[in-house]
Amino acid sequence: MTAARPKPLIFGNWKMHLTVSQARSFLQELLPLLPHREDREIAVAPAYTALAAVRDQLKGHSVRLAAQNLFWEGEGPYTGEVSALMLQELGVVYVLVGHSERRQHLGETDRMVGRKVRAALSSSINPIVCVGEQESARSAGRAAAVVRKQVLRAFENVSPEDVGRLAVAYEPTWAVGSGRPASVADASEMHRSIRQDLVGLFADAGHQIRILYGGSVTAQNIDGFLGDPAVDGALVGGASLQPREFGRIAGFLP
Ligand code: PGA
């Protein structure tokens, strides 16, 4: 290890949940449970439609605004898509790229993920690239190879001065939304393998990239993940939609 580790990031991915009015009442309940703390960073990613309302509600609060996706082109005839600049103007700080649900249901490929990473970097938004193997790859002993390929493709052509803005979320697909998280030992092993790949790509700067764990994170298992030195935060789906549960995961409630 080189310089100090970045502070842990706890990221709530709301997926396709919460309309604008639902997001408002949800945050009214959640925000009082998340007082500012210097030692960790919290972000929430609403649906596109709720971004502006959530931004307004987060004013004066340290919780960061994030998006779940973006398109790789800056503007043009891409009906239904949303650009990095559009998100930047809304105050978006982080964007998920290549979530397994998008890879699975929308055919997102490693090449598209790489283009989206570069589009985010061309704005002020920091990309969080989701990687993870399917259960069949794990059983076949190919998990690390699958994840390595995803990482290398995502970060092709990233220039050295942008490395500090990157993050990775390791989310084995079989753990996402299943109630079956990876064991801390398996997550830790994969995080160390990802770290090696990042250092291979970016030399020492690769140590500064946060690697989050995601997949059935709950208040019960979060301490185990965050207690592992290879885990720099958590990407939380289902449990981020329950205010008290997310408050506990973020470390603010007993
Ligand atoms: P989950 O989702 O916490 O519901 O497993 C994680 C994610 O999809 O980011």
Coordinates of N, CA and C and ligand atoms in Angstrom, one line a residue, residues 13 15 96 99-101 130 171 175-179 214-217 235-239, ligand 1:
N13 N -28.1 2.4 -4.4 CA -28.6 2.3 -5.8 C -30.1 2.0 -5.7
K15 N -32.2 1.8 -8.1 CA -32.7 1.1 -9.3 C -34.0 1.7 -9.8
L96 N -23.0 5.2 -12.0 CA -22.7 3.8 -12.1 C -22.6 3.5 -13.6
H99 N -23.7 -1.7 -14.7 CA -24.4 -2.5 -13.7 C -24.8 -3.8 -14.3
S100 N -24.8 -4.9 -13.5 CA -25.0 -6.2 -14.1 C -26.5 -6.3 -14.6
E101 N -27.4 -5.5 -14.1 CA -28.8 -5.6 -14.6 C -28.8 -5.0 -16.0
C130 N -19.2 -1.2 -12.6 CA -19.6 -2.5 -11.9 C -19.1 -3.7 -12.7
E171 N -19.5 -6.8 -7.9 CA -20.8 -7.3 -7.6 C -21.0 -8.6 -8.4
A175 N -25.0 -12.7 -6.5 CA -25.3 -12.1 -5.2 C -26.2 -10.9 -5.2
V176 N -26.4 -10.3 -6.4 CA -27.2 -9.1 -6.6 C -28.7 -9.5 -6.4
G177 N -29.3 -8.9 -5.4 CA -30.8 -9.1 -5.2 C -31.2 -10.5 -4.8
S178 N -30.2 -11.3 -4.4 CA -30.5 -12.7 -4.2 C -30.6 -13.0 -2.7
G179 N -30.2 -12.1 -1.8 CA -30.1 -12.5 -0.4 C -28.9 -13.4 -0.1
G214 N -20.6 -5.1 -3.7 CA -22.1 -5.0 -3.8 C -22.6 -6.4 -4.0
G215 N -23.9 -6.6 -3.5 CA -24.6 -7.9 -3.7 C -25.1 -8.3 -2.3
S216 N -26.4 -8.0 -2.1 CA -27.1 -8.4 -0.8 C -26.4 -7.9 0.4
V217 N -25.9 -6.7 0.3 CA -25.3 -6.1 1.5 C -26.5 -5.7 2.5
L235 N -21.9 -1.0 -2.4 CA -22.9 -0.7 -3.3 C -24.2 -1.4 -2.8
V236 N -25.2 -0.7 -2.4 CA -26.3 -1.3 -1.7 C -27.6 -1.1 -2.5
G237 N -28.3 -2.1 -2.9 CA -29.5 -2.0 -3.7 C -30.7 -2.1 -2.8
G238 N -31.3 -3.3 -2.6 CA -32.5 -3.4 -1.9 C -32.5 -2.8 -0.5
A239 N -31.5 -2.9 0.2 CA -31.4 -2.4 1.6 C -31.3 -0.9 1.6
Ligands
PGA1 P1 -28.7 -5.7 -3.8 O1 -28.3 -4.9 -5.1 O2 -28.1 -4.9 -2.6 O3 -30.2 -5.6 -3.8 O4 -28.2 -7.0 -3.9 C1 -27.0 -4.4 -5.3 C2 -26.9 -3.6 -6.6 O5 -27.5 -4.0 -7.5 O6 -26.1 -2.7 -6.7

